Amino acid sequence: MADVQPIVKVEGLNAWFGDVHAVKGITIDFLPNTVTALIGPSGCGKSTFIRCLNRLHEEIEGASASGRVVVENNDIYGAGVDPVRIRRKIGMVFQKANPFPGLSIFENVAAGLKLAGIRRRSLLQDVVRRSLEGAALWDEVKDKLHQPGTSLSGGQQQRLCIARALAVEPPVILMDEPTSALDPISTAKIEELMLSLKRRTTVIIVTHNLQQAARISERTAFFLLGEMVEFGDTTQVFTVPKQKKTEQYITGRFG
Amino acid sequence: MITGHLTPFLEARDTRRRVSNLVACGTLTFLSGVAIGALFLVFGYVLYRGFPAINWAFFIETPRPVGEVGGGLANAMVGSLIILLLASLLGIPWGILTGVYLSEYGRGRLGSAVRFCSDMLSSVPSIVIGLFAYALLVVPMKHFSALAGSVALAVMMVPTIARSTEELLRLVPNHIREAGLALGVPRWKVILLIVLRGNLSAILTGVMLAIARASGETAPLLFTALNSRFLSWRVDQPIASLPVQIYTYAIAPFDDWHRQAWGGALVLVVFVFSLNLLARSVIRPKMTRD
Ligand SMILES: Nc1ncnc2c1ncn2[C@@H]1O[C@H](COP(=O)(O)OP(=O)(O)O)[C@@H](O)[C@H]1O
Ligand SMILES: [Mg+2]
């Protein structure tokens, strides 16, 4: 893997909520077309960290971040960079499925493109279909594209959100515990989906579920109290962790 | 469990509570009954007095010269519609944008100031708003105009629409905004084109209530739109409106005008009631699963 260039390189990333130092000097990189899992106990800064990768963190009042995050050779924290444009390249799926209320399934998926000024109906239809197929939802919704997105089940809503993120074809997708609110069957569907997503994008996923991390990721990073304790190949982290803390966590001694 | 020696005390309290409950309930029922009764009484009386004036000519003819019986209030109905249309054109976007500002950006001192002013504005007597439009438009333009009346009504609509928009947006959870931001959409577009679009019916409710309220206002029109005996479509000229026409006819000493004033009142009341009912019917409960 050493000769592959990372698609996202993070150097010395810090994040604060006011005075609270939530993410402390993280340096890590992410390889293209892989799944990287971020694990660690609640409150250790995983969400804050990935929200820095699309500059969503700074939308919270009083929140700030510093450091370098290089995506496809551009530092997204560089001077004069427009966070809005960054977010088009880095999609995000949240813990709680959040389709836009009042918008149909079709409109939900098309929202990103439509608001970027793309109007051509045939193109939109094409993208909506491909995105829903990419999110393994097409067969379930193809006959009811004009029903509200919120009328779907929880697992379907989360896949709708994945489709919505895919529609703008981001090279990187961030997922913050995307299955933690779902039943096992929906979870299995989304895990399967993530393995196929790798072919078109790079996935960075926060998960509470260690088995999930082991099943779907190539590399795993372990966070604790805002710091990254260990980062390596998933098999290595789970079988022969280098750090005592990692071992304690994965064997269930805390967290 | 209750021990035996407390039981008599508790039972006495129970009886007292039941009696006071009955009294409170009775009072409330009576008072709301009176309110509903008043509504029916007003509507019934307007219907009784106004209905005889309603005929085809009433809707398509303009007032006859003084002393001649007949004619209609087409000028006032068209005038009211024009004034309301123009007022909506100004007041709806202005009100919605103010509401968006208050909910999304209005956290600091400026936001509190805007909120305070908006609340104050909604309690300013409508005649004062009329004076404001008079000073702002009628004086410089040197004549009364439909436009000046519309501006006065728009100013009256803004606080209502701003408030209902702000309240709606406050109910929208933050993760919906974040979903939009994460798609690379600027915040103002997320609010206007996603959140508000998804809640159009709720916005519409606030808007229709504001229009309904504005449509009955007389004072702000008295020295802005003034009045006109003729059918006019021009926004830069004085124009008739139902409330002002009703007022003019009601205080005149002619029976036929009194009859027409009641007719005009009936048309106005039916219009306002319809808007209110429409506003209610668009709040249909949405099926949402989490
Ligand atoms: N909106 C916020 N305001 C203030 N502090 C916050 C906020 N969100 C999270 N934090 C704090 O930042 C730390 C990291 O939180 P978070 O990134 O959500 O952890 P995780 O996702 O790993 O559970 C926690 O100590 C939490 O209390
Ligand atoms: Mg989290």
Coordinates of C-alpha atoms and ligand atoms in Angstrom, one line a residue:
Chain A
M1 CA 0.0 0.0 0.0
A2 CA 3.0 2.3 0.5
D3 CA 3.2 3.4 -3.1
V4 CA -0.4 4.6 -3.3
Q5 CA -0.8 8.4 -2.8
P6 CA -3.3 9.3 -0.1
I7 CA -6.4 11.2 -1.2
V8 CA -6.8 13.0 2.1
K9 CA -3.8 13.9 4.2
V10 CA -4.4 15.4 7.7
E11 CA -1.5 17.1 9.5
G12 CA -1.7 18.4 13.1
L13 CA -5.5 18.9 13.1
N14 CA -6.9 20.6 16.3
A15 CA -10.5 21.4 17.0
W16 CA -12.1 23.4 19.7
F17 CA -15.6 24.1 21.1
G18 CA -14.9 27.5 22.6
D19 CA -12.1 26.6 25.1
V20 CA -12.7 22.8 25.0
H21 CA -10.0 21.2 23.0
A22 CA -11.9 18.3 21.5
V23 CA -9.4 17.1 18.8
K24 CA -5.7 17.2 19.6
G25 CA -3.1 17.3 16.9
I26 CA -4.3 14.5 14.7
T27 CA -2.1 13.4 11.8
I28 CA -3.5 10.7 9.5
D29 CA -4.0 9.9 5.9
F30 CA -6.7 8.1 3.9
L31 CA -6.1 6.1 0.8
P32 CA -8.3 6.3 -2.3
N33 CA -10.9 3.6 -2.8
T34 CA -10.6 2.2 0.7
V35 CA -12.7 2.2 3.9
T36 CA -11.1 3.6 7.0
A37 CA -12.8 3.1 10.3
L38 CA -12.5 5.5 13.2
I39 CA -13.3 3.8 16.6
G40 CA -13.1 4.9 20.2
P41 CA -15.4 5.5 23.2
S42 CA -18.1 8.1 23.2
G43 CA -17.0 11.7 23.5
C44 CA -13.4 11.0 22.3
G45 CA -13.8 13.4 19.3
K46 CA -14.5 11.1 16.4
S47 CA -17.5 13.2 15.2
T48 CA -15.7 16.4 15.7
F49 CA -12.7 15.1 13.8
I50 CA -14.6 14.0 10.7
R51 CA -16.7 17.2 10.7
C52 CA -13.4 19.1 10.3
L53 CA -12.8 17.2 7.1
N54 CA -15.6 18.9 5.3
R55 CA -15.4 22.1 7.4
L56 CA -18.8 21.5 8.9
H57 CA -17.3 21.8 12.4
E58 CA -17.0 25.6 12.1
E59 CA -20.7 26.0 11.4
I60 CA -21.3 25.4 15.1
E61 CA -21.2 28.7 17.1
G62 CA -17.9 29.2 18.9
A63 CA -16.3 26.2 17.2
S64 CA -12.9 26.5 15.5
A65 CA -10.2 24.3 14.0
S66 CA -6.5 24.6 12.9
G67 CA -4.1 22.4 11.0
R68 CA -3.8 21.1 7.5
V69 CA -6.3 18.9 5.6
V70 CA -5.0 18.3 2.1
V71 CA -7.7 16.8 -0.2
E72 CA -6.5 16.0 -3.7
N73 CA -3.5 18.3 -3.2
N74 CA -5.4 21.3 -1.9
D75 CA -5.3 22.4 1.7
I76 CA -9.0 22.9 2.6
Y77 CA -8.0 25.1 5.5
G78 CA -5.8 27.3 3.2
A79 CA -6.4 31.0 2.8
G80 CA -9.3 32.0 0.6
V81 CA -10.7 28.5 0.3
D82 CA -14.5 28.5 0.1
P83 CA -16.0 25.9 2.5
V84 CA -19.1 25.5 0.4
R85 CA -17.0 24.2 -2.6
I86 CA -15.1 21.9 -0.3
R87 CA -18.3 20.3 0.9
R88 CA -19.3 19.4 -2.7
K89 CA -16.2 17.2 -2.9
I90 CA -16.6 15.6 0.5
G91 CA -20.0 14.1 1.1
M92 CA -21.4 13.3 4.5
V93 CA -23.9 10.8 5.9
F94 CA -25.1 11.4 9.5
Q95 CA -25.9 9.3 12.4
K96 CA -29.6 10.1 12.2
A97 CA -31.1 9.8 8.7
N98 CA -32.0 13.3 7.7
P99 CA -33.9 13.4 4.4
F100 CA -35.3 16.9 3.7
P101 CA -38.9 17.0 5.0
G102 CA -41.5 17.9 2.4
L103 CA -39.3 16.9 -0.5
S104 CA -39.9 13.8 -2.5
I105 CA -37.5 10.9 -2.9
F106 CA -36.5 12.3 -6.3
E107 CA -36.1 15.8 -5.0
N108 CA -34.0 14.7 -2.1
V109 CA -31.5 12.9 -4.3
A110 CA -31.5 15.7 -6.9
A111 CA -31.2 18.5 -4.3
G112 CA -27.4 18.9 -4.4
L113 CA -27.3 19.1 -8.2
K114 CA -30.4 21.3 -8.6
L115 CA -29.0 23.8 -6.1
A116 CA -25.7 23.8 -7.9
G117 CA -27.7 25.1 -10.9
I118 CA -28.2 21.9 -12.9
R119 CA -31.7 22.0 -14.4
R120 CA -31.7 19.5 -17.3
R121 CA -34.4 17.0 -16.5
S122 CA -32.9 14.1 -18.4
L123 CA -29.6 14.6 -16.6
L124 CA -31.2 14.8 -13.2
Q125 CA -33.3 11.7 -13.9
D126 CA -30.1 9.9 -14.9
V127 CA -28.2 10.9 -11.8
V128 CA -31.0 10.2 -9.5
R129 CA -31.3 6.7 -10.9
R130 CA -27.6 6.0 -10.7
S131 CA -27.3 7.4 -7.2
L132 CA -30.2 5.3 -5.9
E133 CA -28.8 2.2 -7.6
G134 CA -25.4 3.1 -6.0
A135 CA -27.2 3.2 -2.6
A136 CA -29.0 -0.1 -3.3
L137 CA -32.3 1.6 -3.0
W138 CA -33.5 1.9 -6.6
D139 CA -35.6 -1.3 -6.7
E140 CA -37.4 -0.4 -3.6
V141 CA -38.4 3.1 -4.6
K142 CA -38.4 3.2 -8.4
D143 CA -42.3 3.2 -8.5
K144 CA -42.7 5.9 -5.8
L145 CA -40.0 8.5 -6.6
H146 CA -42.5 11.3 -6.0
Q147 CA -43.5 10.2 -2.5
P148 CA -42.0 12.1 0.4
G149 CA -38.5 10.9 1.4
T150 CA -39.7 10.9 5.0
S151 CA -42.3 8.2 4.2
L152 CA -39.6 5.5 3.9
S153 CA -38.4 3.2 6.7
G154 CA -35.4 4.2 8.8
G155 CA -33.0 2.0 6.9
Q156 CA -34.3 3.2 3.6
Q157 CA -34.1 6.8 4.7
Q158 CA -30.4 6.3 5.6
R159 CA -29.8 4.8 2.1
L160 CA -31.7 7.7 0.6
C161 CA -29.2 10.0 2.4
I162 CA -26.3 8.0 1.0
A163 CA -27.8 8.4 -2.5
R164 CA -28.2 12.1 -1.9
A165 CA -24.6 12.3 -1.0
L166 CA -23.5 10.2 -4.0
A167 CA -25.4 12.3 -6.4
V168 CA -22.8 15.1 -6.5
E169 CA -20.1 12.4 -7.0
P170 CA -17.8 13.3 -4.2
P171 CA -14.4 11.6 -4.2
V172 CA -14.7 11.2 -0.4
I173 CA -17.6 10.3 1.7
L174 CA -17.7 10.8 5.5
M175 CA -20.1 8.6 7.6
D176 CA -20.7 9.3 11.2
E177 CA -22.1 6.1 12.8
P178 CA -24.5 5.7 9.9
T179 CA -26.0 2.4 11.2
S180 CA -26.1 3.1 14.9
A181 CA -29.9 3.9 14.8
L182 CA -30.8 0.9 12.5
D183 CA -31.9 -2.6 12.9
P184 CA -29.5 -5.5 12.1
I185 CA -31.0 -6.2 8.6
S186 CA -30.7 -2.5 7.5
T187 CA -27.2 -2.4 9.0
A188 CA -26.2 -5.4 7.0
K189 CA -27.5 -3.9 3.8
I190 CA -25.6 -0.7 4.4
E191 CA -22.4 -2.6 5.3
E192 CA -22.7 -4.5 2.0
L193 CA -23.3 -1.2 0.3
M194 CA -20.1 0.4 1.7
L195 CA -18.0 -2.4 0.3
S196 CA -19.4 -1.6 -3.2
L197 CA -19.0 2.2 -2.6
K198 CA -15.3 1.8 -2.5
R199 CA -15.2 1.3 -6.2
R200 CA -16.3 4.9 -6.8
T201 CA -15.2 6.8 -3.7
T202 CA -13.2 6.8 -0.5
V203 CA -15.1 6.1 2.7
I204 CA -14.2 7.4 6.2
I205 CA -16.6 5.9 8.7
V206 CA -17.0 6.5 12.4
T207 CA -18.4 3.5 14.1
H208 CA -19.2 2.3 17.6
N209 CA -19.4 -1.2 16.5
L210 CA -16.1 -3.0 16.5
Q211 CA -17.3 -5.9 14.5
Q212 CA -18.5 -3.5 11.9
A213 CA -15.1 -1.9 11.7
A214 CA -13.4 -5.3 11.4
R215 CA -15.8 -6.4 8.6
I216 CA -15.7 -3.4 6.3
S217 CA -12.5 -1.4 6.8
E218 CA -9.0 -1.8 5.5
R219 CA -7.5 0.5 8.1
T220 CA -8.6 1.5 11.5
A221 CA -7.8 4.4 13.7
F222 CA -8.4 4.3 17.5
F223 CA -9.2 7.6 19.2
L224 CA -9.1 8.4 22.9
L225 CA -9.7 11.7 24.6
G226 CA -9.2 13.7 21.5
E227 CA -6.0 12.0 20.5
M228 CA -5.3 9.2 18.0
V229 CA -3.8 6.4 19.9
E230 CA -3.2 3.9 17.1
F231 CA -3.6 3.7 13.4
G232 CA -2.9 0.8 11.1
D233 CA -4.2 -2.1 9.1
T234 CA -7.5 -3.2 10.5
T235 CA -6.4 -6.8 11.0
Q236 CA -3.3 -5.7 12.8
V237 CA -5.2 -3.2 15.1
F238 CA -7.7 -5.9 16.0
T239 CA -5.3 -8.8 16.4
V240 CA -1.9 -7.4 17.5
P241 CA -2.5 -3.9 18.7
K242 CA 0.7 -2.0 19.4
Q243 CA -0.8 0.1 22.2
K244 CA -1.9 -1.1 25.6
K245 CA -4.9 1.3 25.4
T246 CA -6.1 -0.1 22.1
E247 CA -5.9 -3.6 23.4
Q248 CA -7.9 -2.7 26.5
Y249 CA -10.6 -1.0 24.3
I250 CA -11.0 -3.8 21.8
T251 CA -11.1 -6.4 24.4
G252 CA -13.9 -4.5 26.1
R253 CA -12.1 -3.4 29.2
F254 CA -13.4 0.1 28.9
G255 CA -15.5 2.3 26.6
Chain B
M1 CA -50.2 3.1 50.6
I2 CA -52.6 5.5 52.3
T3 CA -52.9 4.8 56.0
G4 CA -56.4 4.8 57.5
H5 CA -56.3 7.9 59.6
L6 CA -55.6 10.2 56.6
T7 CA -58.5 8.9 54.5
P8 CA -61.2 11.4 55.7
F9 CA -58.9 14.4 55.0
L10 CA -58.1 13.2 51.6
E11 CA -61.7 12.6 50.8
A12 CA -62.6 16.1 51.9
R13 CA -59.9 17.4 49.6
D14 CA -61.2 15.3 46.8
T15 CA -64.7 16.8 47.1
R16 CA -63.4 20.3 47.2
R17 CA -61.3 19.6 44.2
R18 CA -64.2 18.2 42.3
V19 CA -66.3 21.3 43.1
S20 CA -63.7 23.8 42.1
N21 CA -63.0 21.8 38.9
L22 CA -66.7 22.0 38.0
V23 CA -66.8 25.8 38.6
A24 CA -63.7 26.4 36.6
C25 CA -64.9 24.2 33.7
G26 CA -68.3 25.8 33.7
T27 CA -66.9 29.4 33.6
L28 CA -64.5 28.5 30.8
T29 CA -67.3 26.9 28.8
F30 CA -69.6 29.8 29.3
L31 CA -67.0 32.4 28.3
S32 CA -65.9 30.5 25.1
G33 CA -69.6 30.1 24.4
V34 CA -70.0 33.8 24.5
A35 CA -67.1 34.3 22.2
I36 CA -68.4 31.8 19.7
G37 CA -71.9 33.4 20.0
A38 CA -70.5 36.8 19.3
L39 CA -68.9 35.5 16.1
F40 CA -72.2 34.0 14.9
L41 CA -74.1 37.0 15.9
V42 CA -71.8 39.3 13.9
F43 CA -71.8 37.1 10.9
G44 CA -75.5 36.5 11.1
Y45 CA -76.3 40.2 11.3
V46 CA -74.0 41.1 8.5
L47 CA -75.6 38.4 6.4
Y48 CA -79.1 39.6 7.3
R49 CA -78.4 43.3 6.5
G50 CA -76.0 42.7 3.6
F51 CA -77.7 40.0 1.6
P52 CA -80.5 42.2 0.2
A53 CA -77.8 44.4 -1.4
I54 CA -76.1 41.5 -3.2
N55 CA -76.9 41.1 -6.9
W56 CA -75.0 41.0 -10.1
A57 CA -74.8 44.7 -10.6
F58 CA -73.3 45.0 -7.1
F59 CA -70.2 43.2 -8.4
I60 CA -69.9 44.7 -11.8
E61 CA -71.1 48.3 -11.5
T62 CA -69.4 51.4 -10.0
P63 CA -71.3 53.8 -7.8
R64 CA -74.0 56.0 -9.3
P65 CA -74.0 59.7 -8.8
V66 CA -75.4 60.9 -5.5
G67 CA -79.2 60.6 -5.3
E68 CA -79.5 57.8 -7.9
V69 CA -80.4 54.4 -6.5
G70 CA -78.5 51.3 -7.6
G71 CA -75.0 50.8 -8.9
G72 CA -72.3 48.6 -7.2
L73 CA -69.0 48.4 -5.6
A74 CA -66.9 47.0 -8.4
N75 CA -64.4 49.8 -8.0
A76 CA -63.9 49.0 -4.3
M77 CA -63.5 45.2 -4.9
V78 CA -61.1 45.7 -7.7
G79 CA -59.3 48.3 -5.7
S80 CA -59.0 46.1 -2.6
L81 CA -57.6 43.2 -4.8
I82 CA -55.0 45.5 -6.4
I83 CA -53.9 47.0 -3.1
L84 CA -53.7 43.5 -1.5
L85 CA -51.8 42.0 -4.4
L86 CA -49.3 44.8 -4.4
A87 CA -49.0 44.7 -0.6
S88 CA -48.4 40.9 -0.8
L89 CA -45.8 41.3 -3.4
L90 CA -43.9 43.7 -1.1
G91 CA -44.8 42.2 2.3
I92 CA -44.5 38.5 1.7
P93 CA -40.8 38.4 0.6
W94 CA -39.9 41.1 3.1
G95 CA -41.6 39.2 6.0
I96 CA -40.2 35.9 5.0
L97 CA -36.6 37.2 4.7
T98 CA -36.9 39.0 8.0
G99 CA -38.1 35.7 9.6
V100 CA -35.2 33.8 8.0
Y101 CA -32.8 36.5 9.3
L102 CA -34.2 36.3 12.8
S103 CA -34.0 32.6 13.0
E104 CA -30.7 31.9 11.2
Y105 CA -28.5 34.9 11.7
G106 CA -30.3 36.9 14.4
R107 CA -28.4 35.6 17.4
G108 CA -26.4 38.7 18.2
R109 CA -27.3 42.2 19.3
L110 CA -28.6 43.3 15.9
G111 CA -30.9 40.2 15.8
S112 CA -32.4 41.1 19.2
A113 CA -32.9 44.7 18.0
V114 CA -34.7 43.5 14.8
R115 CA -36.8 41.2 16.8
F116 CA -37.7 43.9 19.2
C117 CA -38.6 46.4 16.4
S118 CA -40.6 43.7 14.6
D119 CA -42.6 43.1 17.8
M120 CA -43.1 46.8 18.4
L121 CA -44.2 47.3 14.8
S122 CA -47.0 44.7 15.2
S123 CA -48.4 46.8 18.1
V124 CA -48.2 50.2 16.3
P125 CA -51.7 51.4 15.7
S126 CA -52.6 51.0 12.1
I127 CA -53.5 54.7 11.7
V128 CA -49.9 55.5 12.5
I129 CA -48.6 53.2 9.9
G130 CA -50.9 55.0 7.5
L131 CA -49.4 58.3 8.5
F132 CA -45.9 56.8 7.9
A133 CA -46.9 55.8 4.3
Y134 CA -48.4 59.2 3.9
A135 CA -45.2 60.9 4.8
L136 CA -43.1 58.5 2.9
L137 CA -45.0 58.3 -0.4
V138 CA -48.0 60.6 -0.6
V139 CA -46.2 63.8 0.3
P140 CA -43.3 63.4 -2.1
M141 CA -45.5 62.1 -4.9
K142 CA -47.9 64.9 -4.2
H143 CA -51.0 62.7 -4.6
F144 CA -52.7 59.8 -3.0
S145 CA -52.1 56.4 -4.6
A146 CA -52.8 52.7 -4.5
L147 CA -49.1 52.2 -4.0
A148 CA -49.0 54.2 -0.8
G149 CA -51.9 52.1 0.6
S150 CA -50.1 48.9 -0.4
V151 CA -46.9 50.0 1.3
A152 CA -48.9 50.7 4.5
L153 CA -50.6 47.3 4.4
A154 CA -47.2 45.6 3.6
V155 CA -45.7 47.2 6.7
M156 CA -48.5 45.7 8.7
M157 CA -48.0 42.3 7.2
V158 CA -44.3 42.0 7.8
P159 CA -44.3 41.3 11.6
T160 CA -46.9 38.6 11.3
I161 CA -45.2 36.8 8.4
A162 CA -41.7 37.3 10.0
R163 CA -42.9 35.8 13.3
S164 CA -44.6 32.8 11.7
T165 CA -41.5 32.1 9.5
E166 CA -39.2 32.4 12.4
E167 CA -41.3 30.1 14.6
L168 CA -41.4 27.6 11.8
L169 CA -37.7 27.6 11.2
R170 CA -37.0 27.2 14.9
L171 CA -38.9 23.9 14.8
V172 CA -36.7 22.6 12.0
P173 CA -34.0 20.5 13.6
N174 CA -30.4 21.5 13.0
H175 CA -29.5 18.2 11.4
I176 CA -31.7 19.1 8.4
R177 CA -29.6 22.3 7.9
E178 CA -26.4 20.3 8.2
A179 CA -27.6 17.9 5.6
G180 CA -27.9 20.8 3.2
L181 CA -24.6 22.4 4.2
A182 CA -22.9 19.1 3.8
L183 CA -24.1 18.9 0.2
G184 CA -22.1 22.1 -0.6
V185 CA -25.1 24.4 -0.5
P186 CA -24.7 27.9 1.0
R187 CA -26.8 28.4 4.2
W188 CA -29.2 30.9 2.7
K189 CA -30.0 28.6 -0.1
V190 CA -30.5 25.7 2.3
I191 CA -33.0 27.7 4.2
L192 CA -34.9 29.3 1.3
L193 CA -34.8 26.5 -1.3
I194 CA -34.8 23.4 0.9
V195 CA -36.2 24.1 4.3
L196 CA -38.9 26.6 3.4
R197 CA -39.8 24.8 0.2
G198 CA -40.4 21.6 2.3
N199 CA -42.6 23.6 4.6
L200 CA -44.5 25.6 2.1
S201 CA -47.9 24.9 3.6
A202 CA -46.9 26.2 7.0
I203 CA -45.5 29.4 5.4
L204 CA -48.7 29.8 3.4
T205 CA -50.7 29.6 6.5
G206 CA -48.9 32.6 8.1
V207 CA -49.1 34.5 4.8
M208 CA -52.8 34.0 4.4
L209 CA -53.6 35.0 8.0
A210 CA -51.5 38.2 7.4
I211 CA -53.4 39.0 4.2
A212 CA -56.7 38.3 5.9
R213 CA -55.8 40.7 8.6
A214 CA -54.6 43.4 6.2
S215 CA -57.7 43.1 4.0
G216 CA -60.0 44.6 6.6
E217 CA -57.8 47.5 7.6
T218 CA -59.4 50.9 7.0
A219 CA -57.2 53.4 8.9
P220 CA -54.0 52.9 6.9
L221 CA -55.8 53.5 3.6
L222 CA -57.7 56.6 4.6
F223 CA -55.0 59.0 3.6
T224 CA -52.9 56.8 1.4
A225 CA -55.0 55.1 -1.2
L226 CA -57.9 57.5 -0.3
N227 CA -60.9 56.5 -2.4
S228 CA -62.2 56.8 -5.9
R229 CA -65.7 56.6 -7.4
F230 CA -64.3 55.1 -10.6
L231 CA -62.9 51.7 -11.6
S232 CA -59.2 52.2 -11.6
W233 CA -56.3 49.8 -12.3
R234 CA -53.5 52.3 -11.8
V235 CA -51.2 52.0 -8.8
D236 CA -50.1 55.6 -8.9
Q237 CA -53.6 57.0 -8.6
P238 CA -56.1 57.1 -5.7
I239 CA -58.1 53.9 -5.6
A240 CA -61.2 52.6 -3.8
S241 CA -61.1 49.8 -1.3
L242 CA -63.9 47.9 0.4
P243 CA -63.1 49.1 4.0
V244 CA -62.9 52.7 3.0
Q245 CA -66.0 52.5 0.8
I246 CA -67.9 50.8 3.6
Y247 CA -66.8 53.6 5.9
T248 CA -67.8 56.4 3.4
Y249 CA -71.2 54.8 2.7
A250 CA -72.0 54.0 6.3
I251 CA -71.6 57.6 7.5
A252 CA -73.5 59.1 4.5
P253 CA -77.2 60.1 5.0
F254 CA -78.6 57.9 2.2
D255 CA -80.5 54.6 2.8
D256 CA -79.3 53.1 -0.5
W257 CA -75.7 53.7 0.5
H258 CA -76.3 52.1 3.9
R259 CA -77.7 49.1 2.2
Q260 CA -74.6 48.9 -0.1
A261 CA -72.3 49.4 2.9
W262 CA -73.8 46.2 4.5
G263 CA -73.4 44.5 1.2
G264 CA -69.7 45.5 1.1
A265 CA -69.3 44.3 4.7
L266 CA -70.7 40.9 3.8
V267 CA -68.3 40.6 0.8
L268 CA -65.4 41.5 3.0
V269 CA -66.4 39.2 5.8
V270 CA -66.8 36.3 3.4
F271 CA -63.4 37.0 1.9
V272 CA -61.7 37.1 5.3
F273 CA -63.4 34.0 6.5
S274 CA -62.5 32.1 3.3
L275 CA -58.8 33.1 3.7
N276 CA -58.9 31.9 7.3
L277 CA -60.5 28.6 6.4
L278 CA -58.1 28.1 3.5
A279 CA -55.2 28.9 5.9
R280 CA -56.5 26.2 8.2
S281 CA -57.0 23.6 5.5
V282 CA -53.4 23.8 4.2
I283 CA -52.1 22.7 7.6
R284 CA -52.7 19.1 6.9
P285 CA -50.8 16.8 9.1
K286 CA -47.9 15.2 7.3
M287 CA -47.1 11.6 7.6
T288 CA -43.6 11.4 9.0
R289 CA -41.8 8.4 10.2
D290 CA -38.5 8.6 12.1
Ligands
LIG1 N1 -21.7 21.2 20.1 C1 -20.8 21.0 21.1 N2 -20.5 22.0 21.9 C2 -19.6 21.8 22.9 N3 -18.9 20.7 23.1 C3 -19.1 19.7 22.2 C4 -20.1 19.8 21.2 N4 -20.1 18.6 20.5 C5 -19.2 17.8 21.1 N5 -18.6 18.5 22.1 C6 -17.6 17.9 23.0 O1 -16.5 17.5 22.2 C7 -16.0 16.3 22.6 C8 -16.0 15.3 21.4 O2 -17.3 15.0 21.1 P1 -17.6 14.2 19.8 O3 -16.7 14.6 18.7 O4 -19.1 14.3 19.5 O5 -17.3 12.7 20.3 P2 -17.7 11.3 19.6 O6 -18.2 11.5 18.3 O7 -16.3 10.6 19.6 O8 -18.6 10.6 20.5 C9 -16.8 15.8 23.8 O9 -16.2 16.0 25.0 C10 -18.1 16.6 23.7 O10 -18.6 16.9 25.0
MG2 MG -20.2 11.0 17.6

